[in-house]
mmCIF file of C-alpha atoms in Angstrom:
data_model
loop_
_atom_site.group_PDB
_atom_site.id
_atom_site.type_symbol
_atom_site.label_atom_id
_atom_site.label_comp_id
_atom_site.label_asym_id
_atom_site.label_seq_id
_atom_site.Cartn_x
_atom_site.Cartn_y
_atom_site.Cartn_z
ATOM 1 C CA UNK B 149 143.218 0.394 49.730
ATOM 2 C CA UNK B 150 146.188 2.605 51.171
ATOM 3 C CA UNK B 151 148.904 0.435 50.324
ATOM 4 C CA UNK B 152 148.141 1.034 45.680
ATOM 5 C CA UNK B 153 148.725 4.891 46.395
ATOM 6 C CA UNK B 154 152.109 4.088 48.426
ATOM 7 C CA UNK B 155 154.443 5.092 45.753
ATOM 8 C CA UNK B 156 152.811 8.366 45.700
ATOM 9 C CA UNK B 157 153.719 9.529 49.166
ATOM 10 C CA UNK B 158 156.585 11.570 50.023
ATOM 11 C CA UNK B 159 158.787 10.483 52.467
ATOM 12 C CA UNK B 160 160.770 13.390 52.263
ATOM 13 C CA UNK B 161 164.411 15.139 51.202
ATOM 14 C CA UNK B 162 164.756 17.685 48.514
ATOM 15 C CA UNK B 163 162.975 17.351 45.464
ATOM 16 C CA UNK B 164 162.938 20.153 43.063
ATOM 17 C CA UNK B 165 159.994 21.572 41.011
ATOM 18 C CA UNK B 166 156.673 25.665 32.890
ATOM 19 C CA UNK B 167 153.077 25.783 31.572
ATOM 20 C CA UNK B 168 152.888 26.119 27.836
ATOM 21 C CA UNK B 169 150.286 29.370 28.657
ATOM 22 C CA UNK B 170 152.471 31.308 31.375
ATOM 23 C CA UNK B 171 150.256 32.721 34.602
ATOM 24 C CA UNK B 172 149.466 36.432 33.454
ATOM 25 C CA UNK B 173 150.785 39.268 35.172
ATOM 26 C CA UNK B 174 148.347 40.552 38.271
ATOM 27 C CA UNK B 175 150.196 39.905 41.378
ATOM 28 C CA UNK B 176 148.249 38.454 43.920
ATOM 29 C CA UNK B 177 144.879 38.995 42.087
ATOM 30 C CA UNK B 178 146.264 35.984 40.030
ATOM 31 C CA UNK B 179 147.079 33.666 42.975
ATOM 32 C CA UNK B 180 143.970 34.349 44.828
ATOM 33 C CA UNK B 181 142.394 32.886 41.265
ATOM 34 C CA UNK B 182 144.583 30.208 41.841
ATOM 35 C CA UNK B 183 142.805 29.366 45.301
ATOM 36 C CA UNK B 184 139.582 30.267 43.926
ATOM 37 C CA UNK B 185 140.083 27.169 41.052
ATOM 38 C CA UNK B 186 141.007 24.900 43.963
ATOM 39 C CA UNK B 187 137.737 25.395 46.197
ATOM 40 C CA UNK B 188 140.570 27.402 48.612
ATOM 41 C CA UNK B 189 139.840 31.079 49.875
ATOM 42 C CA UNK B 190 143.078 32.601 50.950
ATOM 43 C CA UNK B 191 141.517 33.716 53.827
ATOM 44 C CA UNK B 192 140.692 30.460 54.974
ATOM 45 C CA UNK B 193 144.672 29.178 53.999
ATOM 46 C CA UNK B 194 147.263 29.173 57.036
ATOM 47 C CA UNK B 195 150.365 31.241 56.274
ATOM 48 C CA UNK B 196 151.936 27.673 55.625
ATOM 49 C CA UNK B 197 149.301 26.677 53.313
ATOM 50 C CA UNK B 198 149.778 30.228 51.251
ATOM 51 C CA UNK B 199 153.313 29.957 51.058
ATOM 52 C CA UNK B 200 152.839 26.453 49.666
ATOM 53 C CA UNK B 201 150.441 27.612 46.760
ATOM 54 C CA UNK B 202 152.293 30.260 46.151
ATOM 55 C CA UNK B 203 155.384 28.699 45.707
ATOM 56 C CA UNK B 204 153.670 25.917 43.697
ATOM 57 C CA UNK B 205 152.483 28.574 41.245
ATOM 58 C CA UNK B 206 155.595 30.626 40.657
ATOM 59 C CA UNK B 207 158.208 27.361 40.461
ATOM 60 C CA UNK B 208 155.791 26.274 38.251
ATOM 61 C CA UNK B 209 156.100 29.433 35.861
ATOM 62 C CA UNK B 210 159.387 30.398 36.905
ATOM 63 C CA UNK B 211 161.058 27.759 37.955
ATOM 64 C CA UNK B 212 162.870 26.597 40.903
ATOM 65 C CA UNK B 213 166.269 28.668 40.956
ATOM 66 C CA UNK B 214 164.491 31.506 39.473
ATOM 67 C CA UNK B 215 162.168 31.979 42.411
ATOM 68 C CA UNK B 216 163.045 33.701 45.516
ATOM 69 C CA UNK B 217 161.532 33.012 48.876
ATOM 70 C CA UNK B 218 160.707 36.965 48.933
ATOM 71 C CA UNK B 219 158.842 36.672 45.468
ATOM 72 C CA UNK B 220 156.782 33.707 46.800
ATOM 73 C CA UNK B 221 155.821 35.692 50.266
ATOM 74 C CA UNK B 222 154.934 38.378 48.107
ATOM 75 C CA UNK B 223 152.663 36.390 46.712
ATOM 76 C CA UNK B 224 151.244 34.416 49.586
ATOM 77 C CA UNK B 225 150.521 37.624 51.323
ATOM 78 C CA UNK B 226 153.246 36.997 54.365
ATOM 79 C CA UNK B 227 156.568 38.551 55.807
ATOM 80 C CA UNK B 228 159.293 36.399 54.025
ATOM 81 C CA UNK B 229 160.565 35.175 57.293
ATOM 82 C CA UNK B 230 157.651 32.828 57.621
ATOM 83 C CA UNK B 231 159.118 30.962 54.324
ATOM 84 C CA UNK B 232 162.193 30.268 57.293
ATOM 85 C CA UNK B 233 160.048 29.780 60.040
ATOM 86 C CA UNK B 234 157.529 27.161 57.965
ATOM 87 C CA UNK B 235 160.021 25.639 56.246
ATOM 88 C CA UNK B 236 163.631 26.146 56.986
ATOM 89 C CA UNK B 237 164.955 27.265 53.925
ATOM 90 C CA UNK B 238 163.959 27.630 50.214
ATOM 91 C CA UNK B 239 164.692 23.823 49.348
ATOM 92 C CA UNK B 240 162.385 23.205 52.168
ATOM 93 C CA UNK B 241 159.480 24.916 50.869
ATOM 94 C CA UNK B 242 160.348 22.797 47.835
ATOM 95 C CA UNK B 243 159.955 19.633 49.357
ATOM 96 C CA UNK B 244 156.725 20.529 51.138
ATOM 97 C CA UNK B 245 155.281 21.404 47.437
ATOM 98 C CA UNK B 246 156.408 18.170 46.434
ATOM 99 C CA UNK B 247 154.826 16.209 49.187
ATOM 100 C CA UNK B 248 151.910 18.082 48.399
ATOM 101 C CA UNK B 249 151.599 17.694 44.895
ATOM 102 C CA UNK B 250 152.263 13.625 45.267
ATOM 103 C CA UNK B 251 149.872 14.297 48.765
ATOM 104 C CA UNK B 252 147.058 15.309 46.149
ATOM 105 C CA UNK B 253 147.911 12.428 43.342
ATOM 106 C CA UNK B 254 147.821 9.661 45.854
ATOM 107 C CA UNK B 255 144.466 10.958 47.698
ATOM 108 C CA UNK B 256 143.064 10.547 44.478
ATOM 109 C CA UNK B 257 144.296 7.093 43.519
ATOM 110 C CA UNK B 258 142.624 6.488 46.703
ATOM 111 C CA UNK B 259 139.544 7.505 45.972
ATOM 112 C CA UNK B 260 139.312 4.660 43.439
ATOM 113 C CA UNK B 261 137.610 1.461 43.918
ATOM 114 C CA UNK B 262 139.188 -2.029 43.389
ATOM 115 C CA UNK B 263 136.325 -3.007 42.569
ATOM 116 C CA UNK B 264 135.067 -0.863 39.746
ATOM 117 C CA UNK B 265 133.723 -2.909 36.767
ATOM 118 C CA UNK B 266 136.253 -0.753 34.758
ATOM 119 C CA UNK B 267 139.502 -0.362 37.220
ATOM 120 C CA UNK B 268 141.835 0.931 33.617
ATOM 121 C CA UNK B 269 139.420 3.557 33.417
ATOM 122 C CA UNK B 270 138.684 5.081 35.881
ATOM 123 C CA UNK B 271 142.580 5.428 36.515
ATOM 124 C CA UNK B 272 142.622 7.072 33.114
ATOM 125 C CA UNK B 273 140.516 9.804 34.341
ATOM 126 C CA UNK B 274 141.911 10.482 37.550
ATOM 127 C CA UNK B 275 144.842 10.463 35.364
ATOM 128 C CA UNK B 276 143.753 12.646 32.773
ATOM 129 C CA UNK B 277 142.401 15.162 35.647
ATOM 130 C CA UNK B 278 145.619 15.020 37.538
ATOM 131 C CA UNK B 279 148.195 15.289 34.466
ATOM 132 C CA UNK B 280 146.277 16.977 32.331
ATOM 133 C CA UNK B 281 143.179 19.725 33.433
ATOM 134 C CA UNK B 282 144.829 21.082 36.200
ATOM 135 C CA UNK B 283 146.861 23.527 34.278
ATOM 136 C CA UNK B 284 149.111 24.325 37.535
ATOM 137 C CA UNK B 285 150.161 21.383 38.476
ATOM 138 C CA UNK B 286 150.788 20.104 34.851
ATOM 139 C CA UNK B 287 152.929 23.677 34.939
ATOM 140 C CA UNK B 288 154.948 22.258 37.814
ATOM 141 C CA UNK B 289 155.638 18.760 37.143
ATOM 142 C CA UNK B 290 156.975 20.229 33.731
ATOM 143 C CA UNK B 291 159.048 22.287 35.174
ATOM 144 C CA UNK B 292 160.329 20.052 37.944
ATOM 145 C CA UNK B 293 160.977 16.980 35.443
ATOM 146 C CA UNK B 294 162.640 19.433 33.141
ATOM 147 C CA UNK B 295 165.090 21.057 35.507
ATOM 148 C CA UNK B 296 167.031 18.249 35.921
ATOM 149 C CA UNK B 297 169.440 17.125 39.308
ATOM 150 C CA UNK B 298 168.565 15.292 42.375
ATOM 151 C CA UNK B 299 164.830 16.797 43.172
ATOM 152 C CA UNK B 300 163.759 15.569 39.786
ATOM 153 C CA UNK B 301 165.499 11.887 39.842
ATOM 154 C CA UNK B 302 163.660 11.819 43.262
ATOM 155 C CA UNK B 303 160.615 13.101 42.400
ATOM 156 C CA UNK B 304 160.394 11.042 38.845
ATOM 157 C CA UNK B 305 161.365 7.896 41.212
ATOM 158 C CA UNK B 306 158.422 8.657 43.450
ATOM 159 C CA UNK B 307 155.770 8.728 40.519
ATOM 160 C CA UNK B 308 157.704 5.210 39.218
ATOM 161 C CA UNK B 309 156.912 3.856 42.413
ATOM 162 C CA UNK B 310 153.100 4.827 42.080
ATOM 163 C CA UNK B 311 152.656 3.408 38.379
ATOM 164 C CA UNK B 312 154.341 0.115 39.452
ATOM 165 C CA UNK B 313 151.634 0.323 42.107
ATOM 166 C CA UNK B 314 148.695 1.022 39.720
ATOM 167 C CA UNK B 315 150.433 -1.806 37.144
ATOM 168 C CA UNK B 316 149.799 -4.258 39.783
ATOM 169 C CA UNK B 317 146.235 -3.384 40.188
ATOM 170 C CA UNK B 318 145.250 -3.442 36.706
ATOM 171 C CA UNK B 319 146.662 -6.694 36.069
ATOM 172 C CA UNK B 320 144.685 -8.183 39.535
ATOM 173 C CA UNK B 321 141.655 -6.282 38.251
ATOM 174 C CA UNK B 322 141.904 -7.033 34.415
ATOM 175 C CA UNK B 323 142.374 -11.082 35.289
ATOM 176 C CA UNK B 324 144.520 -11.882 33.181
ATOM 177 C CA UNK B 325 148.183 -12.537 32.123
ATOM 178 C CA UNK B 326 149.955 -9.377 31.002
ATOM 179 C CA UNK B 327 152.227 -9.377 28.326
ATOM 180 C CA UNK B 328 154.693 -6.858 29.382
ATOM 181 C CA UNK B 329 158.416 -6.634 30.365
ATOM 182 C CA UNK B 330 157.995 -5.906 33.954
ATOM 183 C CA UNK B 331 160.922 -3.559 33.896
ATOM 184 C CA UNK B 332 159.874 -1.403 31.187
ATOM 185 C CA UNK B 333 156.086 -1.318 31.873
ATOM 186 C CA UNK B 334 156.157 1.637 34.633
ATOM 187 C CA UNK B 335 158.144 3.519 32.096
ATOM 188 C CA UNK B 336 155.983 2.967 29.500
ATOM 189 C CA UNK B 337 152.862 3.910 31.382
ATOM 190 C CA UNK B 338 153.861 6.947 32.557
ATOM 191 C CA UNK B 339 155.559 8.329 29.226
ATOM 192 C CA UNK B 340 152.015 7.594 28.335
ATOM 193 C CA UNK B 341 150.994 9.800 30.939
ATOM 194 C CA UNK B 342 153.507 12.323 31.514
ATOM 195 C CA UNK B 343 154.639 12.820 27.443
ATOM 196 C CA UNK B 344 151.782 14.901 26.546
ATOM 197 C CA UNK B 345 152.196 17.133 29.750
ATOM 198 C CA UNK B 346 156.434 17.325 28.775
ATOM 199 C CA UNK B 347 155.875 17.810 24.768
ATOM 200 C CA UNK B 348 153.057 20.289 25.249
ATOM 201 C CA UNK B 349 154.693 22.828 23.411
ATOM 202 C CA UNK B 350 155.539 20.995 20.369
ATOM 203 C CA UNK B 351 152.563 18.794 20.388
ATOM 204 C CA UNK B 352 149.984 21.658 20.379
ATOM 205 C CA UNK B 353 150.456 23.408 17.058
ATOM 206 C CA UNK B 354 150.226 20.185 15.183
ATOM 207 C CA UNK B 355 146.580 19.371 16.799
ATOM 208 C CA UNK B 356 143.939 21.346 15.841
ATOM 209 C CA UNK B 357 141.937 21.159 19.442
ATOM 210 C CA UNK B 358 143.467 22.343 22.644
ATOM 211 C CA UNK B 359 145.059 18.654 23.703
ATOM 212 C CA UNK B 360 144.189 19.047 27.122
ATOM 213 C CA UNK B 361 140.282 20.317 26.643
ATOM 214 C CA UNK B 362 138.052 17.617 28.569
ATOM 215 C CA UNK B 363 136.977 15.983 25.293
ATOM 216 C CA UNK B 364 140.464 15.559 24.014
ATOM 217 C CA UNK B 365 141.114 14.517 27.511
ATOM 218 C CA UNK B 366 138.725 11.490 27.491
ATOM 219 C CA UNK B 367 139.576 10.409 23.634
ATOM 220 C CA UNK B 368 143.245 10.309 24.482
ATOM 221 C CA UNK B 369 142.613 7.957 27.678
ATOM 222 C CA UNK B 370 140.934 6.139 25.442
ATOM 223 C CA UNK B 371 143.395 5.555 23.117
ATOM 224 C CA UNK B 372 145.788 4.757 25.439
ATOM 225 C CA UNK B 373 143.609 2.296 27.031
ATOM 226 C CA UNK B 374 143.088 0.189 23.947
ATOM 227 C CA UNK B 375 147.107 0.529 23.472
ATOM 228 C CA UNK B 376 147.445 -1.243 26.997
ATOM 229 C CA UNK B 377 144.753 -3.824 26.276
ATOM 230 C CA UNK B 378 144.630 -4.365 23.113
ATOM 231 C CA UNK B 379 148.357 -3.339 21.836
ATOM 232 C CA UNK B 380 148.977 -2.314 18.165
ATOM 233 C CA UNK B 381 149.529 -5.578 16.314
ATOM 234 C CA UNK B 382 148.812 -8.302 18.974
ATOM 235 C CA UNK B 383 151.665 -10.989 17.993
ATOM 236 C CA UNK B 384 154.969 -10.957 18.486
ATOM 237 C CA UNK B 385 156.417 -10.915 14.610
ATOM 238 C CA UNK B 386 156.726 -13.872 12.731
ATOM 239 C CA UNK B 387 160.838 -15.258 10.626
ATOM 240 C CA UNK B 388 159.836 -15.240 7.070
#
């Protein structure tokens, strides 16, 4: 069961990580919500563990460069020499957010079982949960896929590994031939996946429910999943 949520895991490096609805202003009153949301108590969080959430949050609404390691303690609650003596430097603490954030995607791929009657969805709503309700994360992958350079080629790699990992258990699961280009698939899944998170902003005024409310949510796995099953026109076109 591991070995599907491989792709997920960080193995390290620098990787580099904003939400359509900004954080609002309130300091640390806002990140302790943040822990709140997440079953966390910041009192219960190692100075580590703050800094990490912290920094999740604020690259998430501010981005990467525009985040200094003294904003982030500020928030966490800490001396900013613990962001040094935790992580090294500021592209440290960046990786360590990154191997949490793929940490948290592949414990819940494993949480899955092969042998669910319905293997497509059930990845469609740890999918839709991952991506899509948890507005911070969705926040930071944004960010981090939009910034560009190195930490997002790396981190955009990582999450191609993971749906070429997931591709290979639905077509074991779903028992039959697929009929995809096995380059291309992994790309398609996750713009699938990841284009509603990126095109947020443009997307949203031209629905007239909020496109990542829990309903919306489960119709849009849906759709997708008859897409991957069932395709849009089923035959490859015909030479008049």
């Amino acid at each position: 069961m591991a070995s599907h949520a491989a792709g997920w895991q960080v193995a390290g490096g620098n990787r580099r990580g904003s939400a359509l609805s900004s954080p609002p202003a309130g300091g640390l009153r806002w990140w302790h919500s943040v822990w709140v949301v997440r079953g966390l108590s910041s009192s219960d969080l190692t100075g580590r563990a703050r800094l990490r959430e912290a920094a999740l949050a604020l690259f998430a609404e501010r981005g990467f460069e525009a985040t200094s390691t003294r904003a982030v303690a500020a928030a966490a609650g800490v001396s900013p020499a613990l962001v040094i003596h935790h992580f090294g430097s500021k592209e440290g603490l960046r990786a360590a957010v990154d191997e949490e954030v793929l940490s948290r995607l592949g414990a819940a791929l494993r949480e899955l079982d092969d042998g669910s009657p319905d293997l497509m969805a059930s990845l469609g709503e740890v999918s839709a949960r991952m991506f899509g309700a948890d507005q911070l994360l969705r926040g930071y992958l944004r960010r981090v896929l939009l910034e560009g350079g190195e930490a997002s080629v790396a981190l955009f790699g990582r999450l191609l590994a993971g749906a070429r990992a997931e591709l290979g258990r639905l077509v074991a699961a779903e028992r039959t031939r697929a009929n995809t280009d096995p380059q291309w698939a992994p790309f398609q899944m996750l713009c699938l996946i990841l284009g509603p998170l990126l095109l947020e902003p443009v997307m949203q005024p031209n629905l007239d429910r909020s496109m990542f409310d829990p309903q919306v949510l489960a119709e849009r796995s849906a759709a997708n999943q008859r897409l991957l099953r069932l395709g849009w026109f089923g035959h490859e076109p015909t030479a008049d």
